[in-house]
């Protein structure tokens, strides 16, 4: 029998009144079949009228109810309760108050391109007729803007350090949907390029966390590939390429492990261990390699000659 | 925030649209295409409102074996002949075009491998004319994107408190609490479109989301708009009973699960055989809802207060319906119900639930109301559906009439003189509203608004619910009068948060909800027959002789008047309609 009371600690913070966030503990009578939103609604109605949290649709479509339970970002409208819970707002997104984060003004959130020259109206949209294409498009377009993917994205958190700014998976999956759907995708692709998609670390945290099982990491990969094919690459991507070229010249092998060390340094690589574990789960972890590949000498010769011709 | 009109920011546009559901956003899109400067106000987030929880099927007569005439007949038969026929004619004639437009705006419909539309058979239709594909939250998002690209401004978390009128009574804007920021603001425009949608949150059990308290009906009432058939509230027969948070959310109907679905009470009886011996569980939605409601109210309900749905006799090949997966909460239901119930291998509990407000603001086929300057479209309007709405007609309704309202509002905004700076009359109204809202915030009160809200919802469910009766309706009216006094004297705002203060929003909702609840009870009391969604035990039969009429409720000179008018049957006579059955 589960206990009769749920103990929940909630991060409270009103920037208008409080110096800093703090956790406050509450107790809620447990009823059969409670989700986290029930707990929040109970507290609002019975104990703390100014508790700040959002919900609207109750069916995982409006994207407003995302919070962290422990360190897991979830939609409160459909997340079963635990006997003890620690609730805090999504990580890395500016907090408005308590559990409410800044989901941006509607235009910035849904159609950031609307004020860009050359984008928006009257850019034509393609009518989709083929079931495979329709299914593929829906897998991109059904994003509910819950901000969970952005909250778990390590590359987005790096933005705070300055330098090239990464758009984040939420914005990029939206732009990939536009690229696929517009009659003339090039302006959208160039707009996406401004968000530096190649800063994605391919850790798949976004895909893992997406409550609607969309695949932002793959969408970003698709965008990056298109940009590569058009020769539109930023400096970061170029450093990937020169590292790969060195790698081939070294051992006739694309050593992605060495790539990490080249870019981030031996010490910097340590912070990628959690992501490495995630990639391992997705079967995408590159193994370090030592020694020569077969036909390695021929590959190295060809590449060496090409390099000489270009310089 | 100031207490005088001078401190309240006034924002101006050509067209102002209240509501950002399918109808409001479609109206915005069409109005911007005509060059109007458009502002849309959404009470909640976008996507949000009833559109965001709707399925994705829209009726349009596009099949070779189909026609607008057939769609017309189906809609009239479903509506028990009470529909306004010119509205239905406009609706069916425009359905195909306005729905297919959505593809050019960015939606994707289900198509077969040969590229043809994959059509469904909606409940109550006689032809396959359900176009399906996008869930409506997606359509809503796509319409918002196109409208934003066209220059529309859309503001979320705007609680509209009043429709503003100039000296001639013409609607020229609104006042609103911007509760994302905690400021009071006014919007003025040359033409206003009311598209506020659903009212399910007036009831204790509903499929509707948080925002759907029917505010638009109250706003319209207060400026003397004519309101038709407010007794007509559609209840669906099957909805979740628990978890508490999703109580009331739709679980479809018997045919969705296959051909041998059974409904059982706590005694294991197939109670539908009492109500419809021929069709039993496969009867109309309103009858199924009514029967289930009676079983529960009379104490023969399931442990959580519903009835049992037993689909175990169905052929698994027939029952392709996966409501938990459709709502993207399959894992959650497995967690709460166990895998057997979640996969329909065991009977599961379900309850009737308030879904769709069939009645509403009276409109002409060009979406004009009786108040100059005010257009209306979508669920807030009447009388497209008569006494009962067919499935998948509402999602087409919002595209057709949203479009018409947007076009006509844009045209209207071009006709009159250029907008003058706000008059003394207007500033007075803005000042009144602003002061009232701030007084409410400053009053801690003795009772929470959420408490009173629950009371209203309980009275509505018991007294103005699936089954009505004269004395109980009168009792409900008395209760609403009592609650009004309580609200005025005792309800305040306990939360002093400035941003997203839902306690403040709910305190503003209470008088509006009471306005609408009172109208619905009064209309139900006045219709002395049963028809479609409106069922009374003291008048249990349809009365075609006396009641081919719409109930009309209207505030005139501060007094509520309750009358009726003959329904417009200028296209098919009653005799012709009856011969169709």
Short mmCIF file of C-alpha atoms in Angstrom, two decimals, chain B residues 79-548:
data_model
loop_
_atom_site.label_atom_id
_atom_site.label_comp_id
_atom_site.label_asym_id
_atom_site.label_seq_id
_atom_site.Cartn_x
_atom_site.Cartn_y
_atom_site.Cartn_z
CA UNK B 79 -29.55 18.14 -35.55
CA UNK B 80 -33.10 16.84 -35.17
CA UNK B 81 -34.18 19.37 -37.77
CA UNK B 82 -33.53 22.30 -35.47
CA UNK B 83 -30.58 23.70 -37.45
CA UNK B 84 -30.71 27.15 -39.06
CA UNK B 85 -30.83 26.07 -42.70
CA UNK B 86 -29.19 29.06 -44.42
CA UNK B 87 -26.23 28.57 -42.06
CA UNK B 88 -26.04 24.88 -42.93
CA UNK B 89 -26.25 25.70 -46.65
CA UNK B 90 -23.33 28.14 -46.37
CA UNK B 91 -21.46 25.57 -44.32
CA UNK B 92 -21.77 22.62 -46.70
CA UNK B 93 -21.17 24.71 -49.81
CA UNK B 94 -17.87 26.05 -48.48
CA UNK B 95 -16.65 23.02 -46.58
CA UNK B 96 -14.47 21.38 -49.22
CA UNK B 97 -12.68 24.52 -50.28
CA UNK B 98 -12.02 25.86 -46.79
CA UNK B 99 -10.75 22.51 -45.54
CA UNK B 100 -8.52 21.78 -48.53
CA UNK B 101 -7.07 25.29 -48.26
CA UNK B 102 -5.31 24.00 -45.15
CA UNK B 103 -2.98 21.91 -47.26
CA UNK B 104 -1.71 25.00 -49.02
CA UNK B 105 -1.19 26.61 -45.63
CA UNK B 106 1.05 23.77 -44.50
CA UNK B 107 -1.11 20.93 -43.14
CA UNK B 108 -0.81 17.39 -44.45
CA UNK B 109 -3.83 15.14 -44.80
CA UNK B 110 -3.89 11.36 -44.79
CA UNK B 111 -3.56 10.13 -48.34
CA UNK B 112 -3.49 6.64 -49.82
CA UNK B 113 -0.54 5.32 -51.77
CA UNK B 114 -2.12 6.52 -55.02
CA UNK B 115 -2.24 10.06 -53.61
CA UNK B 116 -6.02 10.20 -53.12
CA UNK B 117 -7.43 11.50 -49.85
CA UNK B 118 -8.00 8.72 -47.32
CA UNK B 119 -11.55 9.52 -46.16
CA UNK B 120 -13.21 8.40 -42.93
CA UNK B 121 -16.86 7.84 -41.98
CA UNK B 122 -17.61 10.31 -39.19
CA UNK B 123 -20.21 9.49 -36.54
CA UNK B 124 -23.70 10.29 -37.84
CA UNK B 125 -22.59 10.79 -41.45
CA UNK B 126 -23.88 8.62 -44.30
CA UNK B 127 -20.86 9.00 -46.58
CA UNK B 128 -17.14 8.76 -46.14
CA UNK B 129 -16.32 12.43 -45.95
CA UNK B 130 -14.00 12.76 -43.00
CA UNK B 131 -10.70 14.29 -44.08
CA UNK B 132 -8.08 13.39 -41.53
CA UNK B 133 -4.50 13.96 -40.84
CA UNK B 134 -3.16 16.61 -38.61
CA UNK B 135 -4.26 16.70 -35.03
CA UNK B 136 -5.86 20.06 -34.56
CA UNK B 137 -3.19 21.40 -32.24
CA UNK B 138 -0.92 21.16 -35.26
CA UNK B 139 -3.43 22.85 -37.56
CA UNK B 140 -3.70 25.58 -34.94
CA UNK B 141 0.08 26.01 -34.90
CA UNK B 142 0.27 26.10 -38.70
CA UNK B 143 -2.51 28.70 -38.95
CA UNK B 144 -0.72 30.76 -36.30
CA UNK B 145 2.53 30.60 -38.27
CA UNK B 146 0.86 31.75 -41.49
CA UNK B 147 -1.00 34.52 -39.67
CA UNK B 148 2.21 35.70 -37.96
CA UNK B 149 3.99 35.71 -41.31
CA UNK B 150 1.19 37.89 -42.65
CA UNK B 151 1.84 40.44 -39.91
CA UNK B 152 -0.82 39.39 -37.37
CA UNK B 153 -0.02 40.14 -33.76
CA UNK B 154 -1.05 37.36 -31.39
CA UNK B 155 -1.05 37.91 -27.63
CA UNK B 156 -1.28 34.94 -25.27
CA UNK B 157 -2.56 34.97 -21.68
CA UNK B 158 -5.03 37.79 -22.27
CA UNK B 159 -8.16 37.59 -20.08
CA UNK B 160 -10.73 39.72 -21.91
CA UNK B 161 -13.12 41.31 -19.40
CA UNK B 162 -15.41 43.47 -21.53
CA UNK B 163 -16.47 44.39 -25.06
CA UNK B 164 -16.18 48.15 -25.51
CA UNK B 165 -18.91 50.11 -27.27
CA UNK B 166 -19.01 53.63 -28.69
CA UNK B 167 -21.89 56.06 -28.18
CA UNK B 168 -23.96 54.37 -30.86
CA UNK B 169 -23.52 50.94 -29.27
CA UNK B 170 -21.09 49.76 -31.91
CA UNK B 171 -18.45 47.35 -30.64
CA UNK B 172 -15.04 48.93 -30.97
CA UNK B 173 -12.68 46.85 -28.89
CA UNK B 174 -12.04 45.18 -25.53
CA UNK B 175 -10.38 45.56 -22.18
CA UNK B 176 -8.16 42.74 -21.00
CA UNK B 177 -5.90 41.62 -18.19
CA UNK B 178 -2.53 40.68 -19.65
CA UNK B 179 -1.81 38.12 -16.95
CA UNK B 180 1.54 37.01 -18.34
CA UNK B 181 2.74 40.45 -17.29
CA UNK B 182 0.13 41.45 -14.70
CA UNK B 183 -0.96 44.63 -16.49
CA UNK B 184 -4.32 45.90 -17.69
CA UNK B 185 -4.63 46.85 -21.33
CA UNK B 186 -7.24 47.90 -23.93
CA UNK B 187 -7.48 47.03 -27.63
CA UNK B 188 -9.52 49.03 -30.12
CA UNK B 189 -10.43 48.12 -33.68
CA UNK B 190 -12.93 48.91 -36.41
CA UNK B 191 -14.27 45.35 -36.47
CA UNK B 192 -14.20 42.70 -33.76
CA UNK B 193 -14.57 38.94 -34.16
CA UNK B 194 -15.70 36.86 -31.20
CA UNK B 195 -14.20 33.37 -31.50
CA UNK B 196 -13.91 32.33 -27.89
CA UNK B 197 -14.92 28.71 -28.39
CA UNK B 198 -15.90 26.19 -25.78
CA UNK B 199 -17.62 26.24 -22.38
CA UNK B 200 -16.99 22.73 -21.04
CA UNK B 201 -15.29 24.02 -17.87
CA UNK B 202 -18.69 25.09 -16.61
CA UNK B 203 -19.15 21.39 -15.82
CA UNK B 204 -17.51 19.11 -13.25
CA UNK B 205 -16.60 16.54 -15.89
CA UNK B 206 -15.41 17.82 -19.26
CA UNK B 207 -13.05 17.11 -22.11
CA UNK B 208 -12.29 20.80 -22.44
CA UNK B 209 -8.99 22.39 -21.40
CA UNK B 210 -8.40 24.92 -18.66
CA UNK B 211 -9.39 28.07 -20.57
CA UNK B 212 -12.78 26.87 -21.78
CA UNK B 213 -15.15 28.64 -19.39
CA UNK B 214 -17.34 30.10 -22.15
CA UNK B 215 -16.27 33.70 -21.48
CA UNK B 216 -17.39 34.87 -24.91
CA UNK B 217 -21.03 34.10 -24.11
CA UNK B 218 -20.82 36.35 -21.06
CA UNK B 219 -19.08 39.13 -22.99
CA UNK B 220 -21.78 38.94 -25.67
CA UNK B 221 -24.60 38.81 -23.11
CA UNK B 222 -23.43 42.01 -21.46
CA UNK B 223 -23.75 44.04 -24.65
CA UNK B 224 -27.19 42.72 -25.55
CA UNK B 225 -26.26 40.10 -28.14
CA UNK B 226 -28.92 37.52 -28.98
CA UNK B 227 -28.04 34.04 -27.74
CA UNK B 228 -29.74 30.97 -29.16
CA UNK B 229 -30.29 27.42 -27.90
CA UNK B 230 -28.04 27.68 -24.87
CA UNK B 231 -29.82 24.62 -23.45
CA UNK B 232 -28.01 22.58 -26.10
CA UNK B 233 -24.80 21.26 -24.55
CA UNK B 234 -23.32 18.15 -26.14
CA UNK B 235 -22.11 15.42 -23.82
CA UNK B 236 -19.99 12.53 -25.03
CA UNK B 237 -20.82 9.13 -23.62
CA UNK B 238 -17.35 7.85 -22.79
CA UNK B 239 -14.50 9.64 -21.07
CA UNK B 240 -11.74 8.79 -18.58
CA UNK B 241 -12.81 8.58 -14.96
CA UNK B 242 -9.28 8.69 -13.58
CA UNK B 243 -6.49 9.82 -13.21
CA UNK B 244 -8.18 12.89 -11.74
CA UNK B 245 -6.28 15.27 -13.96
CA UNK B 246 -7.57 13.76 -17.22
CA UNK B 247 -11.07 13.01 -16.00
CA UNK B 248 -13.54 13.85 -18.73
CA UNK B 249 -11.12 13.45 -21.62
CA UNK B 250 -12.64 11.57 -24.53
CA UNK B 251 -12.54 7.80 -24.92
CA UNK B 252 -14.52 7.71 -28.17
CA UNK B 253 -17.69 5.72 -28.75
CA UNK B 254 -18.82 2.10 -29.01
CA UNK B 255 -18.22 1.79 -32.79
CA UNK B 256 -14.60 2.91 -32.41
CA UNK B 257 -13.76 -0.30 -30.55
CA UNK B 258 -15.52 -2.72 -32.88
CA UNK B 259 -18.93 -4.23 -33.44
CA UNK B 260 -19.61 -5.92 -30.08
CA UNK B 261 -18.86 -3.25 -27.51
CA UNK B 262 -20.95 -3.59 -24.36
CA UNK B 263 -21.81 -1.05 -21.65
CA UNK B 264 -22.43 -2.52 -18.18
CA UNK B 265 -23.55 -1.07 -14.86
CA UNK B 266 -22.32 -2.21 -11.45
CA UNK B 267 -24.77 -5.11 -11.57
CA UNK B 268 -23.31 -6.35 -14.81
CA UNK B 269 -26.48 -5.39 -16.76
CA UNK B 270 -26.43 -4.18 -20.36
CA UNK B 271 -28.51 -1.13 -19.49
CA UNK B 272 -28.56 0.20 -23.07
CA UNK B 273 -31.10 -2.48 -23.96
CA UNK B 274 -33.63 -0.60 -21.80
CA UNK B 275 -33.11 2.67 -23.67
CA UNK B 276 -32.64 1.50 -27.29
CA UNK B 277 -33.49 -2.21 -27.69
CA UNK B 278 -32.63 -2.19 -31.40
CA UNK B 279 -29.28 -0.43 -31.48
CA UNK B 280 -28.22 -0.72 -27.81
CA UNK B 281 -24.63 0.51 -27.41
CA UNK B 282 -24.61 1.61 -31.07
CA UNK B 283 -27.24 4.26 -30.58
CA UNK B 284 -26.73 8.01 -30.93
CA UNK B 285 -24.15 9.69 -28.70
CA UNK B 286 -26.71 11.70 -26.77
CA UNK B 287 -28.74 8.63 -25.86
CA UNK B 288 -25.63 6.70 -24.83
CA UNK B 289 -24.50 9.63 -22.67
CA UNK B 290 -27.92 9.96 -21.09
CA UNK B 291 -28.23 6.27 -20.25
CA UNK B 292 -24.78 6.16 -18.67
CA UNK B 293 -25.48 9.32 -16.67
CA UNK B 294 -28.71 7.83 -15.28
CA UNK B 295 -26.98 4.61 -14.21
CA UNK B 296 -24.31 6.57 -12.36
CA UNK B 297 -26.70 9.08 -10.75
CA UNK B 298 -28.96 6.27 -9.58
CA UNK B 299 -26.12 4.45 -7.82
CA UNK B 300 -25.34 1.69 -10.31
CA UNK B 301 -22.02 3.10 -11.37
CA UNK B 302 -18.54 1.55 -11.30
CA UNK B 303 -16.12 1.98 -8.36
CA UNK B 304 -14.70 5.29 -9.62
CA UNK B 305 -18.11 6.68 -10.57
CA UNK B 306 -18.44 5.62 -14.21
CA UNK B 307 -19.88 2.71 -16.15
CA UNK B 308 -18.03 -0.33 -17.49
CA UNK B 309 -17.05 -0.54 -21.16
CA UNK B 310 -16.48 -4.14 -22.19
CA UNK B 311 -14.78 -4.56 -25.55
CA UNK B 312 -13.55 -8.09 -24.95
CA UNK B 313 -16.12 -9.58 -27.36
CA UNK B 314 -14.83 -7.46 -30.23
CA UNK B 315 -12.77 -8.84 -33.08
CA UNK B 316 -9.30 -7.36 -32.54
CA UNK B 317 -9.13 -6.60 -36.26
CA UNK B 318 -12.13 -4.25 -35.95
CA UNK B 319 -10.98 -2.34 -32.91
CA UNK B 320 -8.17 -0.24 -34.32
CA UNK B 321 -9.03 2.70 -32.09
CA UNK B 322 -6.22 3.50 -29.70
CA UNK B 323 -7.35 6.50 -27.65
CA UNK B 324 -4.40 6.31 -25.26
CA UNK B 325 -1.92 6.28 -28.10
CA UNK B 326 -3.80 9.00 -29.98
CA UNK B 327 -3.54 11.21 -26.93
CA UNK B 328 0.10 10.18 -26.62
CA UNK B 329 -0.35 8.90 -23.09
CA UNK B 330 -0.26 5.15 -23.59
CA UNK B 331 2.49 4.56 -21.05
CA UNK B 332 0.67 6.68 -18.50
CA UNK B 333 -2.50 4.60 -18.87
CA UNK B 334 -0.53 1.38 -18.55
CA UNK B 335 0.92 2.79 -15.31
CA UNK B 336 -2.49 3.69 -13.91
CA UNK B 337 -4.78 1.00 -15.29
CA UNK B 338 -2.45 -1.92 -15.84
CA UNK B 339 -1.69 -3.42 -19.24
CA UNK B 340 -4.91 -5.49 -19.45
CA UNK B 341 -7.26 -2.51 -19.23
CA UNK B 342 -4.92 -0.28 -21.20
CA UNK B 343 -5.05 -2.75 -24.07
CA UNK B 344 -8.80 -3.26 -23.70
CA UNK B 345 -8.41 -6.90 -22.68
CA UNK B 346 -10.53 -6.19 -19.60
CA UNK B 347 -13.54 -3.90 -19.09
CA UNK B 348 -12.54 -0.33 -18.23
CA UNK B 349 -14.48 2.52 -16.59
CA UNK B 350 -15.86 5.51 -18.47
CA UNK B 351 -18.11 8.47 -17.70
CA UNK B 352 -20.18 10.91 -19.78
CA UNK B 353 -18.48 14.27 -20.15
CA UNK B 354 -19.34 17.79 -21.32
CA UNK B 355 -17.83 18.45 -24.73
CA UNK B 356 -19.29 21.05 -27.05
CA UNK B 357 -21.56 24.07 -26.67
CA UNK B 358 -24.06 23.70 -29.50
CA UNK B 359 -25.89 26.93 -28.77
CA UNK B 360 -24.40 30.41 -28.69
CA UNK B 361 -24.32 33.88 -30.23
CA UNK B 362 -26.76 34.30 -33.12
CA UNK B 363 -25.05 34.91 -36.45
CA UNK B 364 -26.14 35.39 -40.05
CA UNK B 365 -24.36 33.36 -42.74
CA UNK B 366 -21.87 36.22 -43.10
CA UNK B 367 -21.01 35.95 -39.40
CA UNK B 368 -22.62 39.20 -38.31
CA UNK B 369 -24.28 39.36 -34.89
CA UNK B 370 -27.13 41.67 -33.93
CA UNK B 371 -24.61 44.13 -32.47
CA UNK B 372 -22.90 46.44 -34.99
CA UNK B 373 -19.15 45.98 -35.20
CA UNK B 374 -19.29 42.46 -33.72
CA UNK B 375 -18.77 39.34 -35.82
CA UNK B 376 -18.61 35.82 -34.41
CA UNK B 377 -17.41 32.43 -35.62
CA UNK B 378 -16.96 28.89 -34.38
CA UNK B 379 -18.25 27.12 -31.30
CA UNK B 380 -19.35 30.36 -29.63
CA UNK B 381 -22.02 30.81 -32.36
CA UNK B 382 -25.44 29.34 -33.18
CA UNK B 383 -27.32 27.76 -34.82
CA UNK B 384 -25.42 25.50 -37.23
CA UNK B 385 -25.86 22.19 -35.44
CA UNK B 386 -29.49 22.25 -34.31
CA UNK B 387 -30.07 19.95 -31.35
CA UNK B 388 -27.10 17.67 -31.83
CA UNK B 389 -23.75 18.02 -33.54
CA UNK B 390 -22.35 15.44 -35.93
CA UNK B 391 -18.80 14.33 -35.34
CA UNK B 392 -16.17 16.16 -37.40
CA UNK B 393 -18.56 18.99 -38.32
CA UNK B 394 -17.16 21.36 -35.72
CA UNK B 395 -13.63 21.28 -37.08
CA UNK B 396 -14.99 22.15 -40.52
CA UNK B 397 -17.24 24.81 -38.98
CA UNK B 398 -14.27 26.74 -37.61
CA UNK B 399 -12.50 26.77 -40.99
CA UNK B 400 -15.61 27.83 -42.92
CA UNK B 401 -16.94 30.47 -40.58
CA UNK B 402 -13.55 31.55 -39.30
CA UNK B 403 -12.69 32.32 -42.91
CA UNK B 404 -15.99 34.14 -43.60
CA UNK B 405 -15.75 36.19 -40.41
CA UNK B 406 -12.16 37.21 -41.14
CA UNK B 407 -12.95 38.30 -44.67
CA UNK B 408 -16.05 40.24 -43.68
CA UNK B 409 -14.39 41.85 -40.68
CA UNK B 410 -11.50 43.00 -42.90
CA UNK B 411 -13.94 44.47 -45.41
CA UNK B 412 -15.94 46.14 -42.64
CA UNK B 413 -12.79 47.71 -41.27
CA UNK B 414 -12.31 49.49 -44.60
CA UNK B 415 -15.76 50.98 -44.87
CA UNK B 416 -16.09 53.38 -41.98
CA UNK B 417 -14.07 56.49 -41.21
CA UNK B 418 -10.52 56.23 -39.94
CA UNK B 419 -10.29 55.43 -36.24
CA UNK B 420 -10.51 58.54 -34.09
CA UNK B 421 -8.61 58.73 -30.81
CA UNK B 422 -10.57 57.02 -28.03
CA UNK B 423 -13.61 59.03 -26.94
CA UNK B 424 -14.62 59.96 -23.41
CA UNK B 425 -17.16 57.11 -23.46
CA UNK B 426 -14.47 54.64 -24.26
CA UNK B 427 -12.07 55.97 -21.67
CA UNK B 428 -14.81 55.74 -19.08
CA UNK B 429 -15.42 52.07 -19.84
CA UNK B 430 -11.70 51.32 -19.77
CA UNK B 431 -11.34 53.10 -16.47
CA UNK B 432 -14.23 51.17 -14.93
CA UNK B 433 -12.79 47.84 -16.00
CA UNK B 434 -9.28 48.65 -14.90
CA UNK B 435 -10.42 49.86 -11.47
CA UNK B 436 -12.62 46.82 -10.96
CA UNK B 437 -9.79 44.44 -11.81
CA UNK B 438 -7.39 46.14 -9.43
CA UNK B 439 -9.93 46.32 -6.62
CA UNK B 440 -10.36 42.58 -7.00
CA UNK B 441 -6.61 42.01 -6.80
CA UNK B 442 -6.35 44.13 -3.68
CA UNK B 443 -9.13 42.26 -1.88
CA UNK B 444 -7.89 39.07 -0.21
CA UNK B 445 -11.48 37.88 0.25
CA UNK B 446 -12.85 35.11 2.46
CA UNK B 447 -13.33 32.52 -0.23
CA UNK B 448 -11.12 31.33 -3.04
CA UNK B 449 -12.38 31.69 -6.58
CA UNK B 450 -11.39 28.09 -7.29
CA UNK B 451 -13.80 26.92 -4.55
CA UNK B 452 -16.72 28.82 -6.07
CA UNK B 453 -15.72 27.55 -9.51
CA UNK B 454 -16.00 23.95 -8.30
CA UNK B 455 -19.44 24.72 -6.87
CA UNK B 456 -20.67 26.14 -10.16
CA UNK B 457 -19.32 23.07 -11.96
CA UNK B 458 -21.09 20.71 -9.56
CA UNK B 459 -24.43 22.54 -9.83
CA UNK B 460 -24.18 22.52 -13.61
CA UNK B 461 -23.36 18.82 -13.73
CA UNK B 462 -26.22 17.84 -11.41
CA UNK B 463 -28.83 20.41 -12.40
CA UNK B 464 -28.16 21.48 -16.00
CA UNK B 465 -26.44 18.27 -17.08
CA UNK B 466 -27.18 15.32 -19.26
CA UNK B 467 -30.63 14.84 -17.73
CA UNK B 468 -32.72 17.89 -16.72
CA UNK B 469 -35.97 18.47 -14.88
CA UNK B 470 -37.99 21.64 -14.30
CA UNK B 471 -37.71 21.93 -10.52
CA UNK B 472 -34.01 21.10 -10.53
CA UNK B 473 -33.40 23.75 -13.20
CA UNK B 474 -35.17 26.31 -11.07
CA UNK B 475 -33.09 25.22 -8.06
CA UNK B 476 -29.94 25.66 -10.15
CA UNK B 477 -31.03 29.22 -11.01
CA UNK B 478 -31.56 29.96 -7.32
CA UNK B 479 -28.13 28.55 -6.51
CA UNK B 480 -26.49 30.75 -9.13
CA UNK B 481 -28.19 33.81 -7.62
CA UNK B 482 -26.85 32.82 -4.20
CA UNK B 483 -23.37 32.29 -5.59
CA UNK B 484 -23.42 35.72 -7.22
CA UNK B 485 -23.89 37.32 -3.84
CA UNK B 486 -21.12 35.21 -2.39
CA UNK B 487 -18.84 36.10 -5.28
CA UNK B 488 -19.48 39.82 -4.89
CA UNK B 489 -19.14 39.80 -1.14
CA UNK B 490 -16.56 37.16 -0.34
CA UNK B 491 -14.41 36.15 -3.29
CA UNK B 492 -11.07 37.88 -3.55
CA UNK B 493 -7.56 37.16 -4.73
CA UNK B 494 -5.27 35.44 -2.23
CA UNK B 495 -2.19 35.40 -4.48
CA UNK B 496 -0.18 38.58 -4.79
CA UNK B 497 2.05 37.32 -7.59
CA UNK B 498 2.24 39.78 -10.43
CA UNK B 499 2.85 37.38 -13.29
CA UNK B 500 0.67 34.40 -14.21
CA UNK B 501 -1.63 34.97 -11.27
CA UNK B 502 -4.30 32.34 -11.96
CA UNK B 503 -6.07 33.19 -8.71
CA UNK B 504 -6.75 36.62 -10.19
CA UNK B 505 -7.85 35.12 -13.50
CA UNK B 506 -10.26 32.74 -11.77
CA UNK B 507 -11.68 35.57 -9.67
CA UNK B 508 -12.43 37.38 -12.95
CA UNK B 509 -13.92 34.20 -14.41
CA UNK B 510 -16.48 33.66 -11.64
CA UNK B 511 -18.98 36.41 -12.56
CA UNK B 512 -18.68 35.45 -16.23
CA UNK B 513 -19.27 31.78 -15.52
CA UNK B 514 -22.33 32.69 -13.46
CA UNK B 515 -23.60 34.81 -16.36
CA UNK B 516 -23.34 31.86 -18.74
CA UNK B 517 -24.59 29.22 -16.30
CA UNK B 518 -27.68 31.30 -15.58
CA UNK B 519 -28.44 31.65 -19.30
CA UNK B 520 -28.01 27.93 -19.91
CA UNK B 521 -30.34 27.01 -17.04
CA UNK B 522 -32.94 29.60 -18.11
CA UNK B 523 -32.86 28.38 -21.70
CA UNK B 524 -33.19 24.76 -20.55
CA UNK B 525 -36.18 25.71 -18.42
CA UNK B 526 -37.86 27.42 -21.35
CA UNK B 527 -37.58 24.54 -23.83
CA UNK B 528 -40.49 22.34 -22.71
CA UNK B 529 -39.60 19.36 -24.83
CA UNK B 530 -36.67 17.01 -25.26
CA UNK B 531 -34.64 17.16 -28.47
CA UNK B 532 -31.15 15.89 -29.20
CA UNK B 533 -28.72 16.94 -26.49
CA UNK B 534 -31.44 18.55 -24.33
CA UNK B 535 -33.37 15.95 -22.37
CA UNK B 536 -35.97 16.63 -19.68
CA UNK B 537 -37.68 13.96 -17.62
CA UNK B 538 -40.74 16.22 -17.26
CA UNK B 539 -40.97 16.74 -21.06
CA UNK B 540 -39.35 13.59 -22.44
CA UNK B 541 -40.64 13.72 -26.03
CA UNK B 542 -39.88 15.76 -29.12
CA UNK B 543 -42.63 18.27 -29.83
CA UNK B 544 -42.41 19.16 -33.53
CA UNK B 545 -45.74 20.97 -33.41
CA UNK B 546 -44.64 23.60 -30.91
CA UNK B 547 -40.90 23.44 -30.80
CA UNK B 548 -39.41 23.92 -34.24
#
